[in-house]
Coordinates of C-alpha atoms and ligand atoms in Angstrom, one line a residue:
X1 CA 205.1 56.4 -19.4
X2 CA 203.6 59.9 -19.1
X3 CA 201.4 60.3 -21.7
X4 CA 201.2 63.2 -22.0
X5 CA 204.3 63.5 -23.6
X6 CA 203.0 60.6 -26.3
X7 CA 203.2 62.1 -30.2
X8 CA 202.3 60.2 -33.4
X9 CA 205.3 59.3 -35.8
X10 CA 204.1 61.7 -38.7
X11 CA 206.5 60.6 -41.2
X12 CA 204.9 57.2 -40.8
X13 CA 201.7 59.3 -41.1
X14 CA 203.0 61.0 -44.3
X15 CA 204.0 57.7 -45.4
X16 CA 200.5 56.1 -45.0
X17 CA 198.6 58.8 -46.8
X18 CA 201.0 58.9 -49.7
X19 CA 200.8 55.1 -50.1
X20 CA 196.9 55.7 -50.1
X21 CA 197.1 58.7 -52.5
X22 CA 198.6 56.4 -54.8
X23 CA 195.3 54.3 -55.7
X24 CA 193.3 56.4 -57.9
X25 CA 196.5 58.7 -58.3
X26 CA 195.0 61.7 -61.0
X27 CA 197.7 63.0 -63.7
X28 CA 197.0 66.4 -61.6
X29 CA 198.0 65.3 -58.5
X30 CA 194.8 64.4 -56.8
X31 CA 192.9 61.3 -56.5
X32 CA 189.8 59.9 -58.2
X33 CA 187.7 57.4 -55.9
X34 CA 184.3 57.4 -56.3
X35 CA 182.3 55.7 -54.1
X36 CA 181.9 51.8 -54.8
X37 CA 184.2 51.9 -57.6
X38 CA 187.3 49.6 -58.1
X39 CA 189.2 52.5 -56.6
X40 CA 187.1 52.4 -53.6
X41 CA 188.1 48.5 -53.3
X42 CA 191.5 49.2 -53.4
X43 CA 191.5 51.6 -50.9
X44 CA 189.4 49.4 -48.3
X45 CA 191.1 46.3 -48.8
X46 CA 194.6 48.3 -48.1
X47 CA 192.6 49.6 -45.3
X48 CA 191.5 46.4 -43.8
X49 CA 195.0 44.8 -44.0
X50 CA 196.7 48.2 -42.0
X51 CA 193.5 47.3 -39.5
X52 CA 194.8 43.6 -39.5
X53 CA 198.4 44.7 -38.5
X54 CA 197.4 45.8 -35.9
X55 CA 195.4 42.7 -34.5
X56 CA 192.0 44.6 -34.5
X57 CA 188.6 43.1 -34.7
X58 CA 187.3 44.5 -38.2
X59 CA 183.7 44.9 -38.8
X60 CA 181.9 45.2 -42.0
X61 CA 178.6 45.9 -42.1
X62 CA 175.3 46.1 -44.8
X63 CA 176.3 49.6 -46.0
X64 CA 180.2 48.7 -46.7
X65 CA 181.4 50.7 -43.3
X66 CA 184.6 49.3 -42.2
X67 CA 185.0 48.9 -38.7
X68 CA 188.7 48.6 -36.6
X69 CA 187.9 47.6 -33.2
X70 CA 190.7 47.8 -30.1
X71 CA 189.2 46.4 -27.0
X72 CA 189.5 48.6 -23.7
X73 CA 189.9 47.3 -20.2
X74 CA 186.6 47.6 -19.7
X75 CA 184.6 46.8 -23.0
X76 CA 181.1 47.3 -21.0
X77 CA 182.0 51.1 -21.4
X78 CA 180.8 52.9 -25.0
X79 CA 183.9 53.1 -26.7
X80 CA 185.4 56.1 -28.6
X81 CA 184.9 56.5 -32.8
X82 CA 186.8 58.4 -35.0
X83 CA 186.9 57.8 -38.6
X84 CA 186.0 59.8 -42.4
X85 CA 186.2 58.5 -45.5
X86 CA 188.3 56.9 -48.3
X87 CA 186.2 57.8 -51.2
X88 CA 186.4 60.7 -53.2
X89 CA 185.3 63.5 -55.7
X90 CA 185.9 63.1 -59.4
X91 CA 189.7 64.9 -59.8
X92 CA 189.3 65.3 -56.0
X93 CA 192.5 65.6 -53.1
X94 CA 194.5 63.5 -51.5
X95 CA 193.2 64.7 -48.2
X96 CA 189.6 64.9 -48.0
X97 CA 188.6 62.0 -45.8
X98 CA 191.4 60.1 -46.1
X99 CA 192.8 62.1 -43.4
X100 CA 190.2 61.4 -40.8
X101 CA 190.8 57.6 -41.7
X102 CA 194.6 57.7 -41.7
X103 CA 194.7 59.4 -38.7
X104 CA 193.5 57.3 -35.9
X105 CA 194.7 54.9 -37.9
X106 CA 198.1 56.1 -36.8
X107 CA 197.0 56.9 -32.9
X108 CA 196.1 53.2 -33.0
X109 CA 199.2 52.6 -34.4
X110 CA 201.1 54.3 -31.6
X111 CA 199.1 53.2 -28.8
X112 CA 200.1 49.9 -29.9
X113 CA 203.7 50.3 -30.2
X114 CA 203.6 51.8 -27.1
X115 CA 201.9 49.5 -25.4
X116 CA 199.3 51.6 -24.2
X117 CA 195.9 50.2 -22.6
X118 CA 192.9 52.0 -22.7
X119 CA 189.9 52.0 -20.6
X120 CA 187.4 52.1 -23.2
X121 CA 187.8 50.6 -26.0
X122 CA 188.8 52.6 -30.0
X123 CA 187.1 51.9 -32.7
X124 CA 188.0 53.6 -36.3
X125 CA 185.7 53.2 -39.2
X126 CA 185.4 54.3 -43.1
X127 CA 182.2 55.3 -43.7
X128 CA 181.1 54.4 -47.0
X129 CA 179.8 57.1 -49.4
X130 CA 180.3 60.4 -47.8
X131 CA 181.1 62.6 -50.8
X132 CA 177.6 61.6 -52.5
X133 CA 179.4 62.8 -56.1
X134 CA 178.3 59.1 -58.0
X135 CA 175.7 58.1 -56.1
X136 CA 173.4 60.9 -54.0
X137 CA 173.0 62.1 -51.3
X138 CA 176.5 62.1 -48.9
X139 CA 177.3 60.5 -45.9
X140 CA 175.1 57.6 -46.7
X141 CA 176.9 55.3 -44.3
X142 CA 176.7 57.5 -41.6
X143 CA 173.4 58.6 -42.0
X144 CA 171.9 54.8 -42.6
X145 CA 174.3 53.7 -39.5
X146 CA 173.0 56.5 -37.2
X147 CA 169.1 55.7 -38.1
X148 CA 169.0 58.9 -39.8
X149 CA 168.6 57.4 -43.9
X150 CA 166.6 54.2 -45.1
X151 CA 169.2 51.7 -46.3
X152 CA 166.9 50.2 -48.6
X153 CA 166.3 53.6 -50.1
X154 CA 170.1 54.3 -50.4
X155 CA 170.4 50.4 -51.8
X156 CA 168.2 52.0 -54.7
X157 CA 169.8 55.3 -55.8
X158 CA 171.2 55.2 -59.0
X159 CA 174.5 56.4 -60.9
X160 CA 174.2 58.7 -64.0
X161 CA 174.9 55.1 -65.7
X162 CA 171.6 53.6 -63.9
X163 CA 174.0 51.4 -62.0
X164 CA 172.9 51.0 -59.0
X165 CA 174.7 51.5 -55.2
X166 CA 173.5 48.3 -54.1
X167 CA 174.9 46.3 -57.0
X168 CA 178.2 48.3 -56.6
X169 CA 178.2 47.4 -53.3
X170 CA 178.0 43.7 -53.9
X171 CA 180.3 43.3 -56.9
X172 CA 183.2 45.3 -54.7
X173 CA 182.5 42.3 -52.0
X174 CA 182.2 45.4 -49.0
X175 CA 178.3 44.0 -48.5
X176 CA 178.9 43.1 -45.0
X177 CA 176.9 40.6 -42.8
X178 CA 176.6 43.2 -39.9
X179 CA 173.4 45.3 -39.5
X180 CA 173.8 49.1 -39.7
X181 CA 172.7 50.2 -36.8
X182 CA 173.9 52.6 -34.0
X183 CA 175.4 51.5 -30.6
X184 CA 176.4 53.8 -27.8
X185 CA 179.1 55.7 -28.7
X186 CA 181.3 57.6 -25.7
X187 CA 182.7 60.1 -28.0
X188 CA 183.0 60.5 -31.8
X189 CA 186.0 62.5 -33.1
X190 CA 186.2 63.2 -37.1
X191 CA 189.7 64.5 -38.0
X192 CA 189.6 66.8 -41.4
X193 CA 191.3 69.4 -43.3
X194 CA 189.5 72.5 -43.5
X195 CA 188.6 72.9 -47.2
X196 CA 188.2 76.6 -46.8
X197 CA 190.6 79.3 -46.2
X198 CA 189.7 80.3 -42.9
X199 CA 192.6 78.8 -41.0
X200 CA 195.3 80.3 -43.3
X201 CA 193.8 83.7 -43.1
X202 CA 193.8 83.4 -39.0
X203 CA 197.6 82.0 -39.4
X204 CA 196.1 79.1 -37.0
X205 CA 197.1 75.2 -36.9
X206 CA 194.2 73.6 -35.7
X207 CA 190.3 74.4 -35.8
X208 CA 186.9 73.3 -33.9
X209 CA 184.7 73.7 -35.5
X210 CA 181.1 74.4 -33.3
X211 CA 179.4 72.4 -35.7
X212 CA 178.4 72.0 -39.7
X213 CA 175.9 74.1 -41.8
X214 CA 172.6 72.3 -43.0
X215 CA 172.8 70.6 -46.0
X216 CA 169.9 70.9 -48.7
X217 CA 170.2 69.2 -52.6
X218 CA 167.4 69.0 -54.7
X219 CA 167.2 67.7 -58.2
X220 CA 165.5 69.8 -61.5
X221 CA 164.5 68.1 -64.7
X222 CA 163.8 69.9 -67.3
X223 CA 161.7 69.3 -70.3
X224 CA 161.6 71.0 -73.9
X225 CA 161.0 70.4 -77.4
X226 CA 164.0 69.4 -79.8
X227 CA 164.1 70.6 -83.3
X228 CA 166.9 71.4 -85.8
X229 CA 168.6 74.5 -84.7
X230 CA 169.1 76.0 -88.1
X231 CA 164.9 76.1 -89.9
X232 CA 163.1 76.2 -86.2
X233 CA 162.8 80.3 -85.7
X234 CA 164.0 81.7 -82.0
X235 CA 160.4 82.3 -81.4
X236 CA 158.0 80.0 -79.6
X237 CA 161.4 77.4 -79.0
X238 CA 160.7 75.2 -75.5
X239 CA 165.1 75.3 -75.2
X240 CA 165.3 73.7 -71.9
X241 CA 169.1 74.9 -71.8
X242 CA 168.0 78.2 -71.4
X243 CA 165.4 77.6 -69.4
X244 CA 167.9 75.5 -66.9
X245 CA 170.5 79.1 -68.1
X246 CA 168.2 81.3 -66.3
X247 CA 167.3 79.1 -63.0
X248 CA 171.1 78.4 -62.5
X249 CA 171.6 82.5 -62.1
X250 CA 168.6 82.3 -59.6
X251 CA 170.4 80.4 -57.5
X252 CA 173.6 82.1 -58.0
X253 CA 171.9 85.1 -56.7
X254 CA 170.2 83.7 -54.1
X255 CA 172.2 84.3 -51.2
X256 CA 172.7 88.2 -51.9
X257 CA 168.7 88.5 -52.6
X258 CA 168.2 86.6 -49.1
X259 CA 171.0 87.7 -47.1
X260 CA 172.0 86.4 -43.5
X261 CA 174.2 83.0 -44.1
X262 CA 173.2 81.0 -47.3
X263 CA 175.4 79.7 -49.9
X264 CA 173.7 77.9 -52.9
X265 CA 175.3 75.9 -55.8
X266 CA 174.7 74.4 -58.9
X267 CA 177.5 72.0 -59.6
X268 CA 176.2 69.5 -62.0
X269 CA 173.9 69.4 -65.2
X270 CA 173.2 67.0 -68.0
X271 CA 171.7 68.5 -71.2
X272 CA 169.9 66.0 -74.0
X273 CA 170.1 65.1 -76.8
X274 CA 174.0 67.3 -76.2
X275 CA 174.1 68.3 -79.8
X276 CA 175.0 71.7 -80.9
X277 CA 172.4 71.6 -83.6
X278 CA 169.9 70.1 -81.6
X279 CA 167.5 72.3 -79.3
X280 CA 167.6 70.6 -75.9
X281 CA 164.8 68.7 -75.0
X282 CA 166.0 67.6 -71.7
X283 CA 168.1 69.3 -68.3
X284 CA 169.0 67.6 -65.1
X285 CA 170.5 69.9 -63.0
X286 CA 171.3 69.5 -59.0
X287 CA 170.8 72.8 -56.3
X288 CA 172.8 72.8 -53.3
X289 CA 171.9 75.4 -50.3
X290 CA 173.5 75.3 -47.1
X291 CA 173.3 77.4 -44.0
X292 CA 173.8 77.6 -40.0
X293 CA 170.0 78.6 -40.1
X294 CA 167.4 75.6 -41.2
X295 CA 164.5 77.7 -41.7
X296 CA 166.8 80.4 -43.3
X297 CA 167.6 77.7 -46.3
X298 CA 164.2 76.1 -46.7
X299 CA 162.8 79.9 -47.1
X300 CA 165.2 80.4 -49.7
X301 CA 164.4 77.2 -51.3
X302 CA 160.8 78.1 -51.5
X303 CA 161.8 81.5 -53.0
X304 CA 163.6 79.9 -55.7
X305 CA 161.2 77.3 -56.2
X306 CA 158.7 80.0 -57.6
X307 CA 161.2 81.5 -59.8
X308 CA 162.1 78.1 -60.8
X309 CA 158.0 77.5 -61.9
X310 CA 158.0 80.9 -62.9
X311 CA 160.9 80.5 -65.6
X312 CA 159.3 76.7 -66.5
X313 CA 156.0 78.3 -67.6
X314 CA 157.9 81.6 -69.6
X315 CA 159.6 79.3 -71.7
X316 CA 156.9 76.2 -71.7
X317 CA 159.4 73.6 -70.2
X318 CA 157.8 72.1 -67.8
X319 CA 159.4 71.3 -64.6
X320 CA 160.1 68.3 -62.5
X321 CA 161.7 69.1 -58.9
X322 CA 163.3 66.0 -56.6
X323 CA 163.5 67.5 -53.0
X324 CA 166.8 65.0 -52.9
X325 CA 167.9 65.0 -49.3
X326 CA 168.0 67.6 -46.1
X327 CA 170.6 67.3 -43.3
X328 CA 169.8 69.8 -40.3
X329 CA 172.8 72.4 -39.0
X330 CA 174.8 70.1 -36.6
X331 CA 175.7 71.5 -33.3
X332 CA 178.5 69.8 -32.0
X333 CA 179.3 69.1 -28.1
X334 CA 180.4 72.1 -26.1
X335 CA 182.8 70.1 -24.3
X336 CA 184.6 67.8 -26.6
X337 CA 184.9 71.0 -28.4
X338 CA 186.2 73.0 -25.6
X339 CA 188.3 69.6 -25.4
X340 CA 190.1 70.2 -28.7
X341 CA 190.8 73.6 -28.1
X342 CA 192.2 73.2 -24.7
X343 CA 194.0 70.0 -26.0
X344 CA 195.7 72.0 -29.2
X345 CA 196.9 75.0 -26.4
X346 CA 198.5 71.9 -24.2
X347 CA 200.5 71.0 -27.7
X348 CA 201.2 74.4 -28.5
X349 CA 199.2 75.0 -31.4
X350 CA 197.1 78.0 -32.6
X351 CA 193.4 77.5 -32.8
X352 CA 190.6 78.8 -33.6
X353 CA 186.9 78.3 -32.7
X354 CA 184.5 78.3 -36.3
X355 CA 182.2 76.6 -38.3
X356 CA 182.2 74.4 -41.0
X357 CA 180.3 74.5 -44.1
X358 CA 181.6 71.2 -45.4
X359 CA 179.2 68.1 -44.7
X360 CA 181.2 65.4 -42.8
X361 CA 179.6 62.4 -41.6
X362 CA 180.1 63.8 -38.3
X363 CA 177.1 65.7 -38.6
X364 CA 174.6 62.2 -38.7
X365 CA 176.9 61.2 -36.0
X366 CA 176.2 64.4 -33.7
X367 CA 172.6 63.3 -33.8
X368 CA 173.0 60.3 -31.7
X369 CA 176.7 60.8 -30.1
X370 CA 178.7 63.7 -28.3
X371 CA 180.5 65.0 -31.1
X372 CA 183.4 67.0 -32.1
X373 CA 185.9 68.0 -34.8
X374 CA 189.3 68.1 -35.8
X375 CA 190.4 71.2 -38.5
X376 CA 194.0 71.7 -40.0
X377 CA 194.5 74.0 -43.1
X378 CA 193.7 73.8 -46.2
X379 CA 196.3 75.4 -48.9
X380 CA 195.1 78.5 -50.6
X381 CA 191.7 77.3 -49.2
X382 CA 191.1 74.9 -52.2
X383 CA 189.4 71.4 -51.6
X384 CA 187.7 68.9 -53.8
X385 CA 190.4 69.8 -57.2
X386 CA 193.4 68.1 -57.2
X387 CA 195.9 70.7 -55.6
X388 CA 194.1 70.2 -52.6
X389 CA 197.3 70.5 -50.0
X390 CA 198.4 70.3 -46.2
X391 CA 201.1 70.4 -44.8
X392 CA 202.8 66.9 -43.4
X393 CA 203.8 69.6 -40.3
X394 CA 200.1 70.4 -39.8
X395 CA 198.5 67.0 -40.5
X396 CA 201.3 65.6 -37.7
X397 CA 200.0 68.6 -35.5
X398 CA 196.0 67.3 -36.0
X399 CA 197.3 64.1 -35.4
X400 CA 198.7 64.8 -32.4
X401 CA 195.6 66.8 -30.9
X402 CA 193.7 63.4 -32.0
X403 CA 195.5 61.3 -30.2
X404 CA 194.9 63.0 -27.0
X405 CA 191.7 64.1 -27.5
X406 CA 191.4 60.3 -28.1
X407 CA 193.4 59.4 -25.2
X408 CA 191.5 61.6 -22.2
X409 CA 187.7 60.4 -23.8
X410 CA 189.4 56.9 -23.9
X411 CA 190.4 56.8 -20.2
X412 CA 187.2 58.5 -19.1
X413 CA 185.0 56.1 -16.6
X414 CA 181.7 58.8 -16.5
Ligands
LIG1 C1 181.0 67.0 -48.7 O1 182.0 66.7 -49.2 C2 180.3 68.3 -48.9 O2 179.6 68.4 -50.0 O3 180.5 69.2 -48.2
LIG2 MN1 185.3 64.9 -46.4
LIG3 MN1 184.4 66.0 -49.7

C-alpha cells in the first residue's frame, strides 16, 4: 500500500469522542472530569479496554499515566509518543485533551486495520492530571514522568476538600506498579484544539505551534478580622474581601502596566466565613501569569508582589503568598514542527505557524524529547466552558496530519 494515501476513518473518530463525551456529560453540553474523580475512572477504564482491542501492551504507572504500547520492528529504536489527557475543567469541553488521546488512538486503530508495521514502535498515553483545576499545579503526570516535578510532593497536594491526590489516586485503582520515569523518546506529538481564536481568524485548518508560553501560579491567603457587618463602623475594618478586591485589579492590570507579552489571571477565590453579614476574615485566591518571555513574567510577579504587600499593610490583612509552581516557555523542535507544517500542505490543509498560550503536557515533554504540536480550531475561540466546539471535518483533518506525522518519525532509522 502507498501510504501515503492512508487517512483515518473520522466518523469512527467522531464516534469515539462522542462515546467519551458521554461520561461526565454536563446539562450544557460539556463535560465535567476532574482529575482522580469517578469520572476520571470511567474515562480510563473505557480507555484501557479501546487499548485492549487493539492487542497493545498497556502500562500503568505510580502517577495513574496510561500507557498503549505497539511494538515496531525494531523495538531497540526510541519509539514515538503522542497522547493528552482525559481529565477535565469543572463545566469544561468535550475536546480539550480528549482529543490528543482519541486521536492516536484512531492512527493506531488504522495502522492496525491496515496491517501496517512500523519501524519503531507507538506508544499513546493519558497523562494523568493535566488541567490542575482539583488538584494543583497541571500536567502533573507529565511533569513527574519527565523528572521535572517530585511525585511525592504531587502525592501530597490537596483538594479544596483536604482530600488528597494520592488517596484519589488509590481509591480509583489507576496507582500503577510502574515507576514514573522518562525513557528515550524518538518523537513526541501532542494533538489539541486550539482554545484561542487565532485559527478562525487566519481561516486556517491546522496550526504548529513553535512552542508554549511559561506558566506561573501562585497562591494568596489572606487574613482579616470578622465582626458583625451591621454595629462594626467602616473605619479601622481588616475586610480581607476588599483587600483580596484591590489585588485581583492589580493583576488585571498588570499586563498593560508591563507591556510586551504577559497575560495574568485570577480565576479562583474562596472568601470565609462566606456570610453577607459577616466581615471576611479569610481569602484564598490563585494568580496565573504566563508569557513567551521567563524573566518578562517573574519581573511582573515581583511588581505585583509589592502592590500585593502594599495593599496587605493599607488594610492590616496580613498576607501569606505560595509561589505554587513555574513551567519555563517551551520551545518546540524546529523540525518536527517544520514536519507538521509540510505534512498539513501534502494533505491540503491551511496552516499556520504560532504559539500557544495553553499549557499542554507537551511542554514537560519538550524538556527531555524532540517535540511538536498538533492545532485545529477552536469555535468562536472558546475553551474550558462547555460550548467548547470543533468541527468533526477539522478534527479528521488533525487526525490525518497525526497520523503521518506519526508514520514518517515511526519509520525513521536516525
Ligand atoms: C491548561 O489547561 C492551561 O491552564 O492552559
Ligand atoms: Mn488540554
Ligand atoms: Mn485545559
Amino acid at each position: 500500500m502507498d501510504l501515503s494515501e492512508l487517512r483515518i476513518d473520522g466518523k469512527r473518530l467522531q464516534n469515539t469522542l462522542e462515546e467519551m463525551a458521554t461520561i461526565g456529560a454536563t446539562p450544557g453540553g460539556g463535560v465535567q472530569r476532574l482529575a482522580l474523580t469517578d469520572e476520571d475512572k470511567q474515562a480510563r477504564d473505557l480507555f484501557v479496554q479501546w487499548l485492549q482491542d487493539l492487542n497493545l501492551k498497556v502500562t500503568i504507572d505510580e502517577m495513574g499515566n496510561i500507557f498503549g504500547k505497539r511494538e515496531g520492528t525494531n523495538d531497540d529504536l526510541p519509539p514515538i509518543v503522542s497522547g493528552s489527557h482525559l481529565d477535565s475543567q469543572p463545566k469544561g469541553g468535550r475536546f480539550d485533551g480528549v482529543l490528543g488521546v482519541m486521536g492516536p488512538l484512531e492512527v493506531l486503530r488504522t495502522l492496525h486495520e491496515n496491517n501496517i508495521e512500523t519501524i519503531r514502535s507507538i506508544v499513546i498515553v493519558d497523562w494523568t492530571n493535566e488541567e490542575g483545576s482539583r488538584f494543583a499545579p497541571c500536567m502533573v503526570g507529565s511533569g513527574v514522568w519527565a523528572g521535572a516535578l517530585d511525585r511525592d510532593w504531587v502525592y501530597q497536594r490537596t483538594a479544596l476538600n483536604d482530600t488528597r491526590f494520592i488517596d484519589e489516586l488509590e481509591r480509583i485503582g489507576y496507582r500503577g506498579e510502574t515507576a514514573t520515569t522518562k525513557w528515550p523518546i524518538h518523537a513526541y506529538y501532542e494533538y489539541h484544539i486550539e482554545q484561542g481564536p487565532i485559527l478562525e481568524i487566519e481561516r486556517k485548518i491546522i496550526g504548529a505551534p513553535k512552542g508554549i508560553l511559561c506558566l506561573h501560579w501562585y497562591d494568596i491567603y489572606l487574613e482579616g478580622e470578622a465582626n458583625q457587618v451591621g454595629p462594626t463602623p467602616m473605619e479601622g475594618r481588616h475586610d480581607a474581601l476588599c483587600a483580596a478586591a484591590e489585588m485581583i485589579l492589580k493583576v488585571n492590570r498588570l499586563p498593560e502596566k508591563k507591556g510586551g507579552n504577559l497575560v495574568a489571571t485570577v480565576g479562583e477565590i474562596q472568601n470565609y466565613p462566606n456570610s453577607r453579614n459577616i466581615i471576611p476574615d479569610k481569602v484564598h485566591f490563585t494568580v496565573d501569569i504566563r508569557s513567551w518571555d521567563d524573566v518578562h513574567a517573574l519581573n511582573a510577579w515581583y511588581d505585583l508582589r509589592r502592590d500585593f504587600e502594599v495593599i496587605a499593610d493599607q488594610r492590616g490583612c496580613p498576607i501569606n503568598i505560595e509561589e505554587t509552581w513555574r513551567v519555563e516557555h517551551a520551545r518546540f523542535d524546529e523540525r518536527l514542527v517544520k514536519r507538521v507544517l509540510d505534512t498539513a500542505e501534502e494533505l491540503e490543509h491551511s496552516n499556520l505557524y504560532m504559539f500557544s498560550g495553553a499549557g499542554h503536557d507537551a511542554s514537560y515533554m519538550n524538556q527531555i524529547a524532540a517535540t511538536a504540536m498538533i492545532f485545529v480550531p477552536s469555535l468562536d475561540g472558546r475553551s474550558h466552558v462547555e460550548v467548547e466546539n470543533t468541527s468533526w471535518k477539522d478534527c479528521e483533518a488533525g487526525a490525518n496530519v497525526l497520523l503521518h506525522c506519526m508514520l514518517k518519525s515511526a519509520n525513521e532509522t536516525g
